[in-house]
mmCIF file with all atom_site columns, C-alpha atoms in Angstrom:
data_model
loop_
_atom_site.group_PDB
_atom_site.id
_atom_site.type_symbol
_atom_site.label_atom_id
_atom_site.label_alt_id
_atom_site.label_comp_id
_atom_site.label_asym_id
_atom_site.label_entity_id
_atom_site.label_seq_id
_atom_site.pdbx_PDB_ins_code
_atom_site.Cartn_x
_atom_site.Cartn_y
_atom_site.Cartn_z
_atom_site.occupancy
_atom_site.B_iso_or_equiv
_atom_site.pdbx_formal_charge
_atom_site.auth_seq_id
_atom_site.auth_comp_id
_atom_site.auth_asym_id
_atom_site.auth_atom_id
_atom_site.pdbx_PDB_model_num
ATOM 1   C CA . UNK A 1 1   ? 61.887 -36.068 9.828   1.00 83.00 ? 1   UNK A CA 1
ATOM 2   C CA . UNK A 1 2   ? 60.082 -32.772 9.322   1.00 92.00 ? 2   UNK A CA 1
ATOM 3   C CA . UNK A 1 3   ? 59.669 -32.102 5.493   1.00 96.00 ? 3   UNK A CA 1
ATOM 4   C CA . UNK A 1 4   ? 61.455 -29.118 4.016   1.00 97.00 ? 4   UNK A CA 1
ATOM 5   C CA . UNK A 1 5   ? 59.320 -26.620 2.324   1.00 97.00 ? 5   UNK A CA 1
ATOM 6   C CA . UNK A 1 6   ? 60.613 -24.181 -0.301  1.00 96.00 ? 6   UNK A CA 1
ATOM 7   C CA . UNK A 1 7   ? 60.215 -21.331 -0.869  1.00 97.00 ? 7   UNK A CA 1
ATOM 8   C CA . UNK A 1 8   ? 59.775 -19.822 2.913   1.00 96.00 ? 8   UNK A CA 1
ATOM 9   C CA . UNK A 1 9   ? 57.719 -16.779 1.251   1.00 97.00 ? 9   UNK A CA 1
ATOM 10  C CA . UNK A 1 10  ? 56.679 -15.674 -2.029  1.00 97.00 ? 10  UNK A CA 1
ATOM 11  C CA . UNK A 1 11  ? 54.987 -12.331 -3.309  1.00 97.00 ? 11  UNK A CA 1
ATOM 12  C CA . UNK A 1 12  ? 52.796 -12.679 -6.315  1.00 96.00 ? 12  UNK A CA 1
ATOM 13  C CA . UNK A 1 13  ? 50.757 -10.270 -8.706  1.00 97.00 ? 13  UNK A CA 1
ATOM 14  C CA . UNK A 1 14  ? 47.308 -11.428 -9.356  1.00 97.00 ? 14  UNK A CA 1
ATOM 15  C CA . UNK A 1 15  ? 47.445 -13.785 -12.435 1.00 96.00 ? 15  UNK A CA 1
ATOM 16  C CA . UNK A 1 16  ? 50.908 -14.837 -11.854 1.00 97.00 ? 16  UNK A CA 1
ATOM 17  C CA . UNK A 1 17  ? 51.599 -18.663 -11.251 1.00 96.00 ? 17  UNK A CA 1
ATOM 18  C CA . UNK A 1 18  ? 53.707 -19.805 -8.186  1.00 97.00 ? 18  UNK A CA 1
ATOM 19  C CA . UNK A 1 19  ? 55.156 -23.409 -7.250  1.00 97.00 ? 19  UNK A CA 1
ATOM 20  C CA . UNK A 1 20  ? 55.705 -24.460 -3.663  1.00 98.00 ? 20  UNK A CA 1
ATOM 21  C CA . UNK A 1 21  ? 57.983 -27.676 -2.961  1.00 98.00 ? 21  UNK A CA 1
ATOM 22  C CA . UNK A 1 22  ? 58.021 -30.061 -0.081  1.00 97.00 ? 22  UNK A CA 1
ATOM 23  C CA . UNK A 1 23  ? 60.863 -32.647 0.276   1.00 96.00 ? 23  UNK A CA 1
ATOM 24  C CA . UNK A 1 24  ? 61.485 -35.615 2.470   1.00 95.00 ? 24  UNK A CA 1
ATOM 25  C CA . UNK A 1 25  ? 64.746 -37.519 3.194   1.00 93.00 ? 25  UNK A CA 1
ATOM 26  C CA . UNK A 1 26  ? 62.564 -40.665 3.357   1.00 91.00 ? 26  UNK A CA 1
ATOM 27  C CA . UNK A 1 27  ? 59.932 -42.119 1.111   1.00 91.00 ? 27  UNK A CA 1
ATOM 28  C CA . UNK A 1 28  ? 56.370 -41.153 2.241   1.00 92.00 ? 28  UNK A CA 1
ATOM 29  C CA . UNK A 1 29  ? 53.225 -42.939 2.515   1.00 91.00 ? 29  UNK A CA 1
ATOM 30  C CA . UNK A 1 30  ? 51.232 -39.668 1.653   1.00 92.00 ? 30  UNK A CA 1
ATOM 31  C CA . UNK A 1 31  ? 51.420 -35.957 1.368   1.00 95.00 ? 31  UNK A CA 1
ATOM 32  C CA . UNK A 1 32  ? 48.698 -33.636 2.549   1.00 95.00 ? 32  UNK A CA 1
ATOM 33  C CA . UNK A 1 33  ? 48.417 -29.924 1.348   1.00 97.00 ? 33  UNK A CA 1
ATOM 34  C CA . UNK A 1 34  ? 46.622 -27.268 3.787   1.00 97.00 ? 34  UNK A CA 1
ATOM 35  C CA . UNK A 1 35  ? 46.201 -23.383 3.513   1.00 97.00 ? 35  UNK A CA 1
ATOM 36  C CA . UNK A 1 36  ? 45.926 -21.283 6.571   1.00 97.00 ? 36  UNK A CA 1
ATOM 37  C CA . UNK A 1 37  ? 44.921 -17.906 6.641   1.00 97.00 ? 37  UNK A CA 1
ATOM 38  C CA . UNK A 1 38  ? 45.985 -15.435 9.299   1.00 94.00 ? 38  UNK A CA 1
ATOM 39  C CA . UNK A 1 39  ? 44.332 -16.233 12.618  1.00 93.00 ? 39  UNK A CA 1
ATOM 40  C CA . UNK A 1 40  ? 42.268 -19.127 11.084  1.00 96.00 ? 40  UNK A CA 1
ATOM 41  C CA . UNK A 1 41  ? 42.658 -22.853 11.141  1.00 96.00 ? 41  UNK A CA 1
ATOM 42  C CA . UNK A 1 42  ? 44.364 -24.846 8.599   1.00 96.00 ? 42  UNK A CA 1
ATOM 43  C CA . UNK A 1 43  ? 42.108 -25.826 5.635   1.00 95.00 ? 43  UNK A CA 1
ATOM 44  C CA . UNK A 1 44  ? 42.738 -29.072 3.547   1.00 94.00 ? 44  UNK A CA 1
ATOM 45  C CA . UNK A 1 45  ? 43.357 -28.664 -0.174  1.00 94.00 ? 45  UNK A CA 1
ATOM 46  C CA . UNK A 1 46  ? 44.325 -32.423 -1.245  1.00 92.00 ? 46  UNK A CA 1
ATOM 47  C CA . UNK A 1 47  ? 46.126 -35.651 -0.326  1.00 93.00 ? 47  UNK A CA 1
ATOM 48  C CA . UNK A 1 48  ? 48.601 -37.479 -2.553  1.00 93.00 ? 48  UNK A CA 1
ATOM 49  C CA . UNK A 1 49  ? 49.127 -41.295 -2.155  1.00 89.00 ? 49  UNK A CA 1
ATOM 50  C CA . UNK A 1 50  ? 50.542 -42.770 -5.153  1.00 85.00 ? 50  UNK A CA 1
ATOM 51  C CA . UNK A 1 51  ? 54.116 -42.081 -6.614  1.00 85.00 ? 51  UNK A CA 1
ATOM 52  C CA . UNK A 1 52  ? 53.683 -40.135 -10.096 1.00 85.00 ? 52  UNK A CA 1
ATOM 53  C CA . UNK A 1 53  ? 50.300 -38.871 -9.167  1.00 86.00 ? 53  UNK A CA 1
ATOM 54  C CA . UNK A 1 54  ? 48.925 -35.705 -10.109 1.00 86.00 ? 54  UNK A CA 1
ATOM 55  C CA . UNK A 1 55  ? 45.761 -34.202 -8.487  1.00 86.00 ? 55  UNK A CA 1
ATOM 56  C CA . UNK A 1 56  ? 43.703 -30.931 -8.491  1.00 86.00 ? 56  UNK A CA 1
ATOM 57  C CA . UNK A 1 57  ? 42.060 -28.784 -10.914 1.00 77.00 ? 57  UNK A CA 1
ATOM 58  C CA . UNK A 1 58  ? 43.107 -26.106 -13.240 1.00 74.00 ? 58  UNK A CA 1
ATOM 59  C CA . UNK A 1 59  ? 43.973 -23.325 -10.741 1.00 92.00 ? 59  UNK A CA 1
ATOM 60  C CA . UNK A 1 60  ? 45.280 -25.423 -7.815  1.00 95.00 ? 60  UNK A CA 1
ATOM 61  C CA . UNK A 1 61  ? 46.918 -28.766 -8.427  1.00 95.00 ? 61  UNK A CA 1
ATOM 62  C CA . UNK A 1 62  ? 49.689 -30.823 -6.792  1.00 95.00 ? 62  UNK A CA 1
ATOM 63  C CA . UNK A 1 63  ? 52.221 -33.797 -7.766  1.00 95.00 ? 63  UNK A CA 1
ATOM 64  C CA . UNK A 1 64  ? 53.946 -36.541 -6.128  1.00 94.00 ? 64  UNK A CA 1
ATOM 65  C CA . UNK A 1 65  ? 57.069 -37.873 -7.599  1.00 91.00 ? 65  UNK A CA 1
ATOM 66  C CA . UNK A 1 66  ? 57.687 -41.320 -8.447  1.00 84.00 ? 66  UNK A CA 1
ATOM 67  C CA . UNK A 1 67  ? 60.046 -41.909 -5.395  1.00 89.00 ? 67  UNK A CA 1
ATOM 68  C CA . UNK A 1 68  ? 57.468 -40.434 -3.049  1.00 86.00 ? 68  UNK A CA 1
ATOM 69  C CA . UNK A 1 69  ? 59.819 -37.969 -1.624  1.00 93.00 ? 69  UNK A CA 1
ATOM 70  C CA . UNK A 1 70  ? 58.820 -34.883 -3.107  1.00 95.00 ? 70  UNK A CA 1
ATOM 71  C CA . UNK A 1 71  ? 55.620 -33.235 -3.754  1.00 97.00 ? 71  UNK A CA 1
ATOM 72  C CA . UNK A 1 72  ? 54.910 -29.868 -5.380  1.00 97.00 ? 72  UNK A CA 1
ATOM 73  C CA . UNK A 1 73  ? 51.716 -27.573 -5.247  1.00 97.00 ? 73  UNK A CA 1
ATOM 74  C CA . UNK A 1 74  ? 51.076 -25.364 -8.283  1.00 96.00 ? 74  UNK A CA 1
ATOM 75  C CA . UNK A 1 75  ? 48.864 -22.233 -8.024  1.00 96.00 ? 75  UNK A CA 1
ATOM 76  C CA . UNK A 1 76  ? 48.036 -21.087 -11.450 1.00 94.00 ? 76  UNK A CA 1
ATOM 77  C CA . UNK A 1 77  ? 46.468 -17.539 -12.271 1.00 93.00 ? 77  UNK A CA 1
ATOM 78  C CA . UNK A 1 78  ? 46.532 -16.645 -8.604  1.00 94.00 ? 78  UNK A CA 1
ATOM 79  C CA . UNK A 1 79  ? 43.854 -14.568 -7.174  1.00 94.00 ? 79  UNK A CA 1
ATOM 80  C CA . UNK A 1 80  ? 43.802 -12.491 -4.050  1.00 96.00 ? 80  UNK A CA 1
ATOM 81  C CA . UNK A 1 81  ? 42.057 -15.199 -2.248  1.00 94.00 ? 81  UNK A CA 1
ATOM 82  C CA . UNK A 1 82  ? 45.075 -17.593 -2.691  1.00 96.00 ? 82  UNK A CA 1
ATOM 83  C CA . UNK A 1 83  ? 46.844 -15.576 0.052   1.00 97.00 ? 83  UNK A CA 1
ATOM 84  C CA . UNK A 1 84  ? 47.949 -17.629 3.115   1.00 97.00 ? 84  UNK A CA 1
ATOM 85  C CA . UNK A 1 85  ? 50.411 -19.790 4.496   1.00 97.00 ? 85  UNK A CA 1
ATOM 86  C CA . UNK A 1 86  ? 50.597 -23.246 2.760   1.00 98.00 ? 86  UNK A CA 1
ATOM 87  C CA . UNK A 1 87  ? 51.719 -26.444 4.580   1.00 97.00 ? 87  UNK A CA 1
ATOM 88  C CA . UNK A 1 88  ? 52.592 -29.723 3.626   1.00 97.00 ? 88  UNK A CA 1
ATOM 89  C CA . UNK A 1 89  ? 51.908 -32.517 6.045   1.00 95.00 ? 89  UNK A CA 1
ATOM 90  C CA . UNK A 1 90  ? 53.530 -35.777 5.349   1.00 94.00 ? 90  UNK A CA 1
ATOM 91  C CA . UNK A 1 91  ? 52.837 -39.557 6.526   1.00 91.00 ? 91  UNK A CA 1
ATOM 92  C CA . UNK A 1 92  ? 55.707 -41.877 6.776   1.00 89.00 ? 92  UNK A CA 1
ATOM 93  C CA . UNK A 1 93  ? 53.545 -44.894 6.953   1.00 83.00 ? 93  UNK A CA 1
ATOM 94  C CA . UNK A 1 94  ? 49.989 -46.141 7.228   1.00 79.00 ? 94  UNK A CA 1
ATOM 95  C CA . UNK A 1 95  ? 49.623 -45.850 10.910  1.00 74.00 ? 95  UNK A CA 1
ATOM 96  C CA . UNK A 1 96  ? 46.900 -43.919 12.296  1.00 78.00 ? 96  UNK A CA 1
ATOM 97  C CA . UNK A 1 97  ? 47.109 -40.761 9.987   1.00 84.00 ? 97  UNK A CA 1
ATOM 98  C CA . UNK A 1 98  ? 50.079 -38.909 12.003  1.00 88.00 ? 98  UNK A CA 1
ATOM 99  C CA . UNK A 1 99  ? 51.278 -35.895 10.133  1.00 92.00 ? 99  UNK A CA 1
ATOM 100 C CA . UNK A 1 100 ? 54.479 -34.239 10.286  1.00 94.00 ? 100 UNK A CA 1
ATOM 101 C CA . UNK A 1 101 ? 54.123 -30.682 9.000   1.00 96.00 ? 101 UNK A CA 1
ATOM 102 C CA . UNK A 1 102 ? 56.694 -28.482 7.146   1.00 96.00 ? 102 UNK A CA 1
ATOM 103 C CA . UNK A 1 103 ? 57.516 -25.010 8.384   1.00 96.00 ? 103 UNK A CA 1
ATOM 104 C CA . UNK A 1 104 ? 55.203 -23.435 5.780   1.00 97.00 ? 104 UNK A CA 1
ATOM 105 C CA . UNK A 1 105 ? 55.151 -21.165 2.910   1.00 97.00 ? 105 UNK A CA 1
ATOM 106 C CA . UNK A 1 106 ? 53.778 -17.603 3.101   1.00 97.00 ? 106 UNK A CA 1
ATOM 107 C CA . UNK A 1 107 ? 52.146 -16.561 -0.022  1.00 97.00 ? 107 UNK A CA 1
ATOM 108 C CA . UNK A 1 108 ? 50.919 -13.098 -0.760  1.00 97.00 ? 108 UNK A CA 1
ATOM 109 C CA . UNK A 1 109 ? 48.990 -12.272 -3.819  1.00 97.00 ? 109 UNK A CA 1
ATOM 110 C CA . UNK A 1 110 ? 48.915 -8.326  -4.446  1.00 96.00 ? 110 UNK A CA 1
ATOM 111 C CA . UNK A 1 111 ? 46.616 -6.588  -6.694  1.00 94.00 ? 111 UNK A CA 1
ATOM 112 C CA . UNK B 2 1   ? 27.011 -30.008 9.747   1.00 65.00 ? 1   UNK B CA 1
ATOM 113 C CA . UNK B 2 2   ? 29.040 -28.645 12.793  1.00 83.00 ? 2   UNK B CA 1
ATOM 114 C CA . UNK B 2 3   ? 32.681 -28.806 12.199  1.00 94.00 ? 3   UNK B CA 1
ATOM 115 C CA . UNK B 2 4   ? 35.273 -29.720 15.162  1.00 97.00 ? 4   UNK B CA 1
ATOM 116 C CA . UNK B 2 5   ? 34.254 -27.529 18.043  1.00 98.00 ? 5   UNK B CA 1
ATOM 117 C CA . UNK B 2 6   ? 36.968 -26.265 20.512  1.00 98.00 ? 6   UNK B CA 1
ATOM 118 C CA . UNK B 2 7   ? 36.521 -24.305 23.729  1.00 97.00 ? 7   UNK B CA 1
ATOM 119 C CA . UNK B 2 8   ? 37.819 -21.945 25.056  1.00 97.00 ? 8   UNK B CA 1
ATOM 120 C CA . UNK B 2 9   ? 38.853 -19.886 22.065  1.00 97.00 ? 9   UNK B CA 1
ATOM 121 C CA . UNK B 2 10  ? 40.836 -17.721 24.167  1.00 97.00 ? 10  UNK B CA 1
ATOM 122 C CA . UNK B 2 11  ? 42.562 -18.419 27.474  1.00 97.00 ? 11  UNK B CA 1
ATOM 123 C CA . UNK B 2 12  ? 44.547 -15.918 29.563  1.00 98.00 ? 12  UNK B CA 1
ATOM 124 C CA . UNK B 2 13  ? 46.109 -17.596 32.634  1.00 97.00 ? 13  UNK B CA 1
ATOM 125 C CA . UNK B 2 14  ? 48.792 -17.129 35.140  1.00 97.00 ? 14  UNK B CA 1
ATOM 126 C CA . UNK B 2 15  ? 51.829 -19.252 35.428  1.00 97.00 ? 15  UNK B CA 1
ATOM 127 C CA . UNK B 2 16  ? 51.315 -22.086 37.424  1.00 97.00 ? 16  UNK B CA 1
ATOM 128 C CA . UNK B 2 17  ? 47.585 -22.471 36.900  1.00 97.00 ? 17  UNK B CA 1
ATOM 129 C CA . UNK B 2 18  ? 45.904 -25.520 35.289  1.00 97.00 ? 18  UNK B CA 1
ATOM 130 C CA . UNK B 2 19  ? 44.480 -25.115 31.794  1.00 98.00 ? 19  UNK B CA 1
ATOM 131 C CA . UNK B 2 20  ? 41.799 -27.483 30.423  1.00 98.00 ? 20  UNK B CA 1
ATOM 132 C CA . UNK B 2 21  ? 41.239 -27.209 26.584  1.00 98.00 ? 21  UNK B CA 1
ATOM 133 C CA . UNK B 2 22  ? 38.193 -29.135 25.181  1.00 98.00 ? 22  UNK B CA 1
ATOM 134 C CA . UNK B 2 23  ? 37.461 -30.509 21.712  1.00 98.00 ? 23  UNK B CA 1
ATOM 135 C CA . UNK B 2 24  ? 34.400 -32.064 20.170  1.00 98.00 ? 24  UNK B CA 1
ATOM 136 C CA . UNK B 2 25  ? 35.275 -33.884 17.015  1.00 97.00 ? 25  UNK B CA 1
ATOM 137 C CA . UNK B 2 26  ? 33.015 -34.125 13.960  1.00 96.00 ? 26  UNK B CA 1
ATOM 138 C CA . UNK B 2 27  ? 30.421 -36.791 14.503  1.00 94.00 ? 27  UNK B CA 1
ATOM 139 C CA . UNK B 2 28  ? 31.469 -40.149 13.054  1.00 92.00 ? 28  UNK B CA 1
ATOM 140 C CA . UNK B 2 29  ? 34.956 -39.292 12.951  1.00 93.00 ? 29  UNK B CA 1
ATOM 141 C CA . UNK B 2 30  ? 37.264 -42.071 14.796  1.00 92.00 ? 30  UNK B CA 1
ATOM 142 C CA . UNK B 2 31  ? 40.638 -40.347 14.749  1.00 94.00 ? 31  UNK B CA 1
ATOM 143 C CA . UNK B 2 32  ? 41.441 -36.917 16.944  1.00 96.00 ? 32  UNK B CA 1
ATOM 144 C CA . UNK B 2 33  ? 44.600 -35.206 17.012  1.00 97.00 ? 33  UNK B CA 1
ATOM 145 C CA . UNK B 2 34  ? 45.824 -32.318 19.162  1.00 98.00 ? 34  UNK B CA 1
ATOM 146 C CA . UNK B 2 35  ? 48.395 -29.927 17.580  1.00 98.00 ? 35  UNK B CA 1
ATOM 147 C CA . UNK B 2 36  ? 50.364 -26.882 18.947  1.00 98.00 ? 36  UNK B CA 1
ATOM 148 C CA . UNK B 2 37  ? 51.344 -24.206 16.639  1.00 97.00 ? 37  UNK B CA 1
ATOM 149 C CA . UNK B 2 38  ? 53.842 -21.241 17.420  1.00 96.00 ? 38  UNK B CA 1
ATOM 150 C CA . UNK B 2 39  ? 56.003 -18.964 15.025  1.00 92.00 ? 39  UNK B CA 1
ATOM 151 C CA . UNK B 2 40  ? 59.127 -20.665 16.493  1.00 91.00 ? 40  UNK B CA 1
ATOM 152 C CA . UNK B 2 41  ? 58.205 -24.308 16.090  1.00 90.00 ? 41  UNK B CA 1
ATOM 153 C CA . UNK B 2 42  ? 55.287 -24.300 13.536  1.00 92.00 ? 42  UNK B CA 1
ATOM 154 C CA . UNK B 2 43  ? 52.622 -27.000 13.680  1.00 95.00 ? 43  UNK B CA 1
ATOM 155 C CA . UNK B 2 44  ? 53.464 -29.711 16.016  1.00 95.00 ? 44  UNK B CA 1
ATOM 156 C CA . UNK B 2 45  ? 51.522 -32.976 16.488  1.00 95.00 ? 45  UNK B CA 1
ATOM 157 C CA . UNK B 2 46  ? 51.362 -33.456 20.427  1.00 97.00 ? 46  UNK B CA 1
ATOM 158 C CA . UNK B 2 47  ? 49.176 -36.548 20.439  1.00 97.00 ? 47  UNK B CA 1
ATOM 159 C CA . UNK B 2 48  ? 46.595 -38.551 18.367  1.00 95.00 ? 48  UNK B CA 1
ATOM 160 C CA . UNK B 2 49  ? 43.928 -41.018 19.234  1.00 95.00 ? 49  UNK B CA 1
ATOM 161 C CA . UNK B 2 50  ? 42.075 -43.762 17.247  1.00 92.00 ? 50  UNK B CA 1
ATOM 162 C CA . UNK B 2 51  ? 38.879 -44.961 18.478  1.00 93.00 ? 51  UNK B CA 1
ATOM 163 C CA . UNK B 2 52  ? 39.441 -43.241 21.680  1.00 95.00 ? 52  UNK B CA 1
ATOM 164 C CA . UNK B 2 53  ? 42.700 -44.875 22.385  1.00 94.00 ? 53  UNK B CA 1
ATOM 165 C CA . UNK B 2 54  ? 45.940 -42.726 22.467  1.00 95.00 ? 54  UNK B CA 1
ATOM 166 C CA . UNK B 2 55  ? 48.222 -43.899 19.790  1.00 93.00 ? 55  UNK B CA 1
ATOM 167 C CA . UNK B 2 56  ? 51.245 -41.837 19.867  1.00 92.00 ? 56  UNK B CA 1
ATOM 168 C CA . UNK B 2 57  ? 52.039 -39.184 22.512  1.00 93.00 ? 57  UNK B CA 1
ATOM 169 C CA . UNK B 2 58  ? 55.647 -38.743 21.646  1.00 92.00 ? 58  UNK B CA 1
ATOM 170 C CA . UNK B 2 59  ? 55.097 -35.141 20.767  1.00 92.00 ? 59  UNK B CA 1
ATOM 171 C CA . UNK B 2 60  ? 53.726 -34.213 24.375  1.00 95.00 ? 60  UNK B CA 1
ATOM 172 C CA . UNK B 2 61  ? 56.386 -31.787 25.634  1.00 88.00 ? 61  UNK B CA 1
ATOM 173 C CA . UNK B 2 62  ? 56.611 -33.115 28.957  1.00 86.00 ? 62  UNK B CA 1
ATOM 174 C CA . UNK B 2 63  ? 54.641 -34.571 31.905  1.00 91.00 ? 63  UNK B CA 1
ATOM 175 C CA . UNK B 2 64  ? 52.654 -31.253 32.579  1.00 96.00 ? 64  UNK B CA 1
ATOM 176 C CA . UNK B 2 65  ? 50.721 -32.076 29.492  1.00 97.00 ? 65  UNK B CA 1
ATOM 177 C CA . UNK B 2 66  ? 48.103 -34.780 29.580  1.00 97.00 ? 66  UNK B CA 1
ATOM 178 C CA . UNK B 2 67  ? 45.386 -35.825 27.097  1.00 98.00 ? 67  UNK B CA 1
ATOM 179 C CA . UNK B 2 68  ? 42.270 -37.993 27.167  1.00 97.00 ? 68  UNK B CA 1
ATOM 180 C CA . UNK B 2 69  ? 39.385 -39.158 25.131  1.00 97.00 ? 69  UNK B CA 1
ATOM 181 C CA . UNK B 2 70  ? 36.748 -40.741 27.348  1.00 96.00 ? 70  UNK B CA 1
ATOM 182 C CA . UNK B 2 71  ? 34.325 -41.001 24.463  1.00 95.00 ? 71  UNK B CA 1
ATOM 183 C CA . UNK B 2 72  ? 34.121 -40.526 20.862  1.00 94.00 ? 72  UNK B CA 1
ATOM 184 C CA . UNK B 2 73  ? 32.706 -37.187 21.098  1.00 95.00 ? 73  UNK B CA 1
ATOM 185 C CA . UNK B 2 74  ? 34.830 -35.463 23.730  1.00 96.00 ? 74  UNK B CA 1
ATOM 186 C CA . UNK B 2 75  ? 38.524 -34.989 24.324  1.00 98.00 ? 75  UNK B CA 1
ATOM 187 C CA . UNK B 2 76  ? 40.639 -32.742 26.540  1.00 98.00 ? 76  UNK B CA 1
ATOM 188 C CA . UNK B 2 77  ? 44.100 -31.493 26.531  1.00 98.00 ? 77  UNK B CA 1
ATOM 189 C CA . UNK B 2 78  ? 45.328 -30.437 30.185  1.00 98.00 ? 78  UNK B CA 1
ATOM 190 C CA . UNK B 2 79  ? 48.337 -28.487 31.068  1.00 97.00 ? 79  UNK B CA 1
ATOM 191 C CA . UNK B 2 80  ? 49.297 -28.486 34.843  1.00 97.00 ? 80  UNK B CA 1
ATOM 192 C CA . UNK B 2 81  ? 51.239 -26.258 35.930  1.00 96.00 ? 81  UNK B CA 1
ATOM 193 C CA . UNK B 2 82  ? 51.252 -24.025 32.827  1.00 97.00 ? 82  UNK B CA 1
ATOM 194 C CA . UNK B 2 83  ? 54.299 -21.844 31.911  1.00 96.00 ? 83  UNK B CA 1
ATOM 195 C CA . UNK B 2 84  ? 54.722 -18.907 30.005  1.00 97.00 ? 84  UNK B CA 1
ATOM 196 C CA . UNK B 2 85  ? 56.524 -21.182 27.081  1.00 96.00 ? 85  UNK B CA 1
ATOM 197 C CA . UNK B 2 86  ? 53.163 -22.898 26.618  1.00 97.00 ? 86  UNK B CA 1
ATOM 198 C CA . UNK B 2 87  ? 51.691 -19.851 25.008  1.00 98.00 ? 87  UNK B CA 1
ATOM 199 C CA . UNK B 2 88  ? 50.285 -21.019 21.608  1.00 98.00 ? 88  UNK B CA 1
ATOM 200 C CA . UNK B 2 89  ? 47.306 -21.802 19.417  1.00 98.00 ? 89  UNK B CA 1
ATOM 201 C CA . UNK B 2 90  ? 46.166 -25.297 20.414  1.00 98.00 ? 90  UNK B CA 1
ATOM 202 C CA . UNK B 2 91  ? 44.203 -27.101 17.336  1.00 98.00 ? 91  UNK B CA 1
ATOM 203 C CA . UNK B 2 92  ? 42.242 -30.004 17.565  1.00 98.00 ? 92  UNK B CA 1
ATOM 204 C CA . UNK B 2 93  ? 41.520 -31.933 14.460  1.00 97.00 ? 93  UNK B CA 1
ATOM 205 C CA . UNK B 2 94  ? 39.553 -34.907 13.574  1.00 96.00 ? 94  UNK B CA 1
ATOM 206 C CA . UNK B 2 95  ? 39.181 -37.516 10.617  1.00 93.00 ? 95  UNK B CA 1
ATOM 207 C CA . UNK B 2 96  ? 37.423 -40.444 9.489   1.00 90.00 ? 96  UNK B CA 1
ATOM 208 C CA . UNK B 2 97  ? 40.352 -43.217 9.185   1.00 81.00 ? 97  UNK B CA 1
ATOM 209 C CA . UNK B 2 98  ? 39.283 -45.849 6.799   1.00 74.00 ? 98  UNK B CA 1
ATOM 210 C CA . UNK B 2 99  ? 42.356 -47.103 4.835   1.00 67.00 ? 99  UNK B CA 1
ATOM 211 C CA . UNK B 2 100 ? 44.676 -44.414 5.004   1.00 63.00 ? 100 UNK B CA 1
ATOM 212 C CA . UNK B 2 101 ? 45.509 -40.894 3.889   1.00 66.00 ? 101 UNK B CA 1
ATOM 213 C CA . UNK B 2 102 ? 42.594 -39.262 5.318   1.00 82.00 ? 102 UNK B CA 1
ATOM 214 C CA . UNK B 2 103 ? 41.699 -35.564 5.313   1.00 89.00 ? 103 UNK B CA 1
ATOM 215 C CA . UNK B 2 104 ? 41.874 -33.870 8.541   1.00 93.00 ? 104 UNK B CA 1
ATOM 216 C CA . UNK B 2 105 ? 39.431 -31.390 9.699   1.00 95.00 ? 105 UNK B CA 1
ATOM 217 C CA . UNK B 2 106 ? 40.825 -28.704 12.133  1.00 97.00 ? 106 UNK B CA 1
ATOM 218 C CA . UNK B 2 107 ? 38.741 -26.682 14.696  1.00 97.00 ? 107 UNK B CA 1
ATOM 219 C CA . UNK B 2 108 ? 38.971 -23.098 15.259  1.00 97.00 ? 108 UNK B CA 1
ATOM 220 C CA . UNK B 2 109 ? 41.807 -23.384 18.035  1.00 98.00 ? 109 UNK B CA 1
ATOM 221 C CA . UNK B 2 110 ? 42.265 -22.136 21.395  1.00 98.00 ? 110 UNK B CA 1
ATOM 222 C CA . UNK B 2 111 ? 44.666 -19.241 21.797  1.00 98.00 ? 111 UNK B CA 1
ATOM 223 C CA . UNK B 2 112 ? 46.407 -19.670 24.985  1.00 98.00 ? 112 UNK B CA 1
ATOM 224 C CA . UNK B 2 113 ? 48.417 -16.880 26.870  1.00 98.00 ? 113 UNK B CA 1
ATOM 225 C CA . UNK B 2 114 ? 50.385 -17.882 30.076  1.00 98.00 ? 114 UNK B CA 1
ATOM 226 C CA . UNK B 2 115 ? 51.465 -14.665 31.831  1.00 96.00 ? 115 UNK B CA 1
#
């Protein structure tokens, strides 16, 4: 049931782009994206609920495919502050907000 | 506004001792979640409450773990007796559950070390 994230780690130079994927074997109710910096708590980025949805702003956005089994997080023109571990959390159904998190993608942005 | 408050922030104890972790959710939130994070197992949901009622405790590792939510502003996670493999960061999160797909706000976590 745990979603699969890829890649596990990525190193970027400032200004480069990255895509992080989150895949489930089952159709999902929703996908949540969080970022966690070392030694800190996860911080919410966005939620996607509808198949085919795209959300976010110019720099950080996400999509949810039509089958609601895959989501991607897009980081554009990365900044040093984007460094951290990105997690997707998936809800299988609309029951109480139970999230199952992927193993995380460690993103390092270098000057 | 204050976010989710957890105490203690760090706890070092010896194997066999009882450990109690505390959480105060954001005022007005009606859902509360306890997570455990380790390098090996990642971020795992242990138990969650809606309107102070435990909904799903399938993530609780074993009977040594118990959680309570006596009112809307307080929850505890207890480990008795503690073991070295319980060493982890324990997060509490809360959300305002309306129709579904609601943002969870995480507390700063309690770093537990069991010697």
